[in-house]
Amino acid sequence: MVRTLYKNVTDFEKAAEILSKSDPKVVLAHLDVDESPECSEYFKIQSMPTLKLFIDGNIDKPVDYNAGRTCDDFVNWCKKKSGPAAKNLEIKIKLEIISDNKVGVVFFGPKGAEFETYEKFAKVFDDAAFGHTFDEGLKSEYKVSGTTNVVVFKQFDEKRTDFNMNFSEENVQNFVESNSVPMVVELN
């Protein structure tokens, strides 16, 4: 179950209706902190609106909402945080994953502990689109070497960077973060 705190209700109510029918089901709730100051204090709410996400009812580790304020923003963010973070790319792809994003990250490899590590990171990193494939044919087609690999495809710099470190959550995070921004940023 996921709950979030928000004061503006129009797009929020639309998103709540959509998410109540999604899989997994997501529950959105509005809390008036003036009427519940103990909640405001407990969750360290400093300004309004503040949105918090509680995955599986875990109130000890809320995730701060950091996306836009439209219905689509709410729905997309909640679905990413509550469901699979990486899309399954089992079908032949031409990396549509980056068509609407400047950065697409793809896991090529078998299901297992490394994939779970990748999924865990994909849930919390919002600046890229994530996908995965367990298909050896796609791995070969994209010339991915090694048993498991993560590739960052981007619309800038060298267009593609392959992960070549020991597979750990910290190494994957550092790799994706450092390869998700252009090396040179044009200033106006």
Coordinates of C-alpha atoms in Angstrom, one line a residue:
M1 CA 0.0 0.0 0.0
V2 CA 1.3 3.5 -0.9
R3 CA 0.0 6.7 0.7
T4 CA 1.0 10.2 -0.1
L5 CA 0.2 13.5 1.5
Y6 CA -0.9 16.4 -0.8
K7 CA -3.1 19.5 -0.4
N8 CA -4.1 20.3 -4.1
V9 CA -6.9 17.9 -4.9
T10 CA -7.8 18.2 -8.6
D11 CA -5.0 16.3 -10.4
F12 CA -4.4 14.4 -7.2
E13 CA -8.0 13.0 -7.1
K14 CA -7.8 12.0 -10.8
A15 CA -4.5 10.2 -10.1
A16 CA -6.1 8.5 -7.0
E17 CA -8.9 7.1 -9.1
I18 CA -6.5 5.8 -11.8
L19 CA -4.1 4.3 -9.3
S20 CA -6.8 2.6 -7.3
K21 CA -7.4 0.4 -10.3
S22 CA -3.7 -0.2 -11.1
D23 CA -1.6 -3.3 -10.5
P24 CA -0.2 -3.0 -7.9
K25 CA -3.0 -1.0 -6.3
V26 CA -1.8 2.4 -5.1
V27 CA -3.8 4.3 -2.5
L28 CA -3.5 8.1 -2.3
A29 CA -4.6 10.0 0.7
H30 CA -4.8 13.7 1.7
L31 CA -3.8 14.8 5.2
D32 CA -4.5 18.2 6.7
V33 CA -1.4 18.8 8.8
D34 CA -3.2 21.6 10.7
E35 CA -5.6 19.0 12.0
S36 CA -2.8 16.4 12.6
P37 CA 0.3 18.3 13.8
E38 CA 1.8 15.1 15.2
C39 CA 2.0 13.7 11.7
S40 CA 3.6 16.9 10.4
E41 CA 6.2 16.6 13.1
Y42 CA 6.8 12.9 12.8
F43 CA 7.4 13.1 9.0
K44 CA 9.3 16.4 9.2
I45 CA 7.0 18.3 6.9
Q46 CA 8.4 21.8 6.5
S47 CA 6.3 23.2 3.7
M48 CA 3.1 22.7 1.8
P49 CA 2.4 20.8 -0.3
T50 CA 4.6 17.9 0.8
L51 CA 4.2 14.5 -0.7
K52 CA 5.4 11.3 0.8
L53 CA 5.2 7.7 -0.5
F54 CA 5.0 4.7 1.8
I55 CA 5.8 1.5 0.0
D56 CA 4.1 -1.6 1.5
G57 CA 2.9 0.6 4.4
N58 CA 6.4 1.2 5.7
I59 CA 6.1 4.5 7.5
D60 CA 9.7 4.4 8.7
K61 CA 11.2 4.9 5.2
P62 CA 9.0 7.3 3.2
V63 CA 10.1 8.3 -0.2
D64 CA 9.9 12.1 -0.9
Y65 CA 8.0 12.9 -4.0
N66 CA 10.0 15.0 -6.5
A67 CA 8.1 15.0 -9.7
G68 CA 5.6 17.4 -11.3
R69 CA 2.1 18.3 -10.1
T70 CA -0.1 16.9 -12.9
C71 CA -2.2 13.8 -12.8
D72 CA 0.2 12.1 -15.3
D73 CA 3.2 13.0 -13.1
F74 CA 1.6 11.5 -10.0
V75 CA 0.5 8.3 -11.8
N76 CA 3.9 7.7 -13.6
W77 CA 5.9 8.4 -10.5
C78 CA 3.8 6.1 -8.2
K79 CA 3.8 3.3 -10.8
K80 CA 7.6 3.5 -11.1
K81 CA 8.0 3.4 -7.3
S82 CA 5.5 0.8 -6.5
G83 CA 5.9 -1.6 -9.5
P84 CA 8.8 -2.8 -11.6
A85 CA 11.2 0.1 -12.2
A86 CA 12.6 -1.4 -15.4
K87 CA 10.5 -2.3 -18.4
N88 CA 11.0 -5.8 -19.9
L89 CA 12.5 -5.4 -23.3
E90 CA 12.2 -9.0 -24.4
I91 CA 10.9 -8.0 -27.8
K92 CA 13.2 -6.7 -30.5
I93 CA 14.0 -3.1 -29.6
K94 CA 15.6 -0.2 -31.2
L95 CA 16.0 1.5 -27.9
E96 CA 12.7 3.4 -27.8
I97 CA 13.5 3.6 -24.1
I98 CA 15.4 6.9 -24.8
S99 CA 13.0 8.4 -27.3
D100 CA 11.3 10.4 -24.6
N101 CA 14.3 10.6 -22.3
K102 CA 17.8 11.8 -22.7
V103 CA 19.1 8.7 -20.9
G104 CA 18.1 5.1 -21.1
V105 CA 19.7 2.4 -18.9
V106 CA 19.4 -1.3 -19.9
F107 CA 20.3 -4.4 -17.9
F108 CA 21.5 -7.2 -20.1
G109 CA 21.8 -10.5 -18.2
P110 CA 20.0 -13.3 -16.3
K111 CA 17.5 -13.0 -13.5
G112 CA 19.2 -13.2 -10.1
A113 CA 20.9 -11.1 -7.5
E114 CA 22.5 -8.7 -9.9
F115 CA 19.1 -8.0 -11.6
E116 CA 17.6 -7.4 -8.2
T117 CA 20.4 -4.9 -7.4
Y118 CA 19.7 -3.1 -10.7
E119 CA 15.9 -3.0 -10.0
K120 CA 16.5 -1.6 -6.5
F121 CA 18.6 1.2 -7.9
A122 CA 16.2 1.8 -10.8
K123 CA 13.3 2.5 -8.4
V124 CA 15.1 5.4 -6.7
F125 CA 16.9 7.0 -9.7
D126 CA 14.5 9.3 -11.5
D127 CA 16.7 10.9 -14.1
A128 CA 16.7 8.0 -16.6
A129 CA 14.3 5.5 -18.2
F130 CA 15.2 1.9 -17.2
G131 CA 14.7 -1.3 -19.1
H132 CA 16.0 -4.9 -19.0
T133 CA 16.3 -8.0 -21.1
F134 CA 17.2 -11.6 -20.4
D135 CA 17.3 -12.4 -24.1
E136 CA 20.7 -13.5 -25.3
G137 CA 19.8 -12.5 -28.9
L138 CA 19.4 -8.9 -27.9
K139 CA 22.5 -9.0 -25.9
S140 CA 24.4 -10.2 -29.0
E141 CA 22.6 -7.7 -31.2
Y142 CA 23.7 -4.8 -29.0
K143 CA 27.2 -6.3 -28.7
V144 CA 27.1 -6.5 -24.9
S145 CA 30.0 -8.6 -23.5
G146 CA 30.2 -10.5 -20.2
T147 CA 27.6 -12.4 -18.3
T148 CA 25.8 -9.4 -16.9
N149 CA 26.1 -5.8 -18.1
V150 CA 24.4 -2.5 -17.8
V151 CA 24.5 -0.1 -20.7
V152 CA 23.7 3.6 -20.5
F153 CA 22.4 4.9 -23.9
K154 CA 22.2 8.7 -24.2
Q155 CA 21.4 11.4 -26.6
F156 CA 24.7 13.2 -25.9
D157 CA 28.4 12.6 -25.7
E158 CA 29.5 9.2 -26.8
K159 CA 25.9 7.9 -27.1
R160 CA 26.6 4.6 -25.2
T161 CA 28.7 3.7 -22.2
D162 CA 29.1 0.0 -21.0
F163 CA 29.4 -0.9 -17.3
N164 CA 32.8 -2.6 -16.7
M165 CA 33.2 -2.8 -12.9
N166 CA 32.4 -5.3 -10.2
F167 CA 28.6 -5.5 -9.9
S168 CA 27.5 -3.9 -6.7
E169 CA 24.7 -1.4 -5.9
E170 CA 27.2 1.3 -5.2
N171 CA 29.1 0.7 -8.5
V172 CA 25.9 0.6 -10.5
Q173 CA 24.7 3.8 -8.9
N174 CA 28.1 5.6 -9.5
F175 CA 28.2 4.4 -13.1
V176 CA 24.6 5.5 -14.0
E177 CA 24.9 8.8 -12.1
S178 CA 28.2 9.8 -13.7
N179 CA 27.0 8.8 -17.2
S180 CA 23.6 10.4 -17.1
V181 CA 24.8 14.0 -17.5
P182 CA 26.7 15.6 -20.4
M183 CA 30.4 16.0 -20.0
V184 CA 30.0 19.6 -21.4
V185 CA 27.0 21.7 -20.7
E186 CA 26.3 24.7 -22.9
L187 CA 25.8 27.9 -21.0
N188 CA 23.8 30.8 -22.5

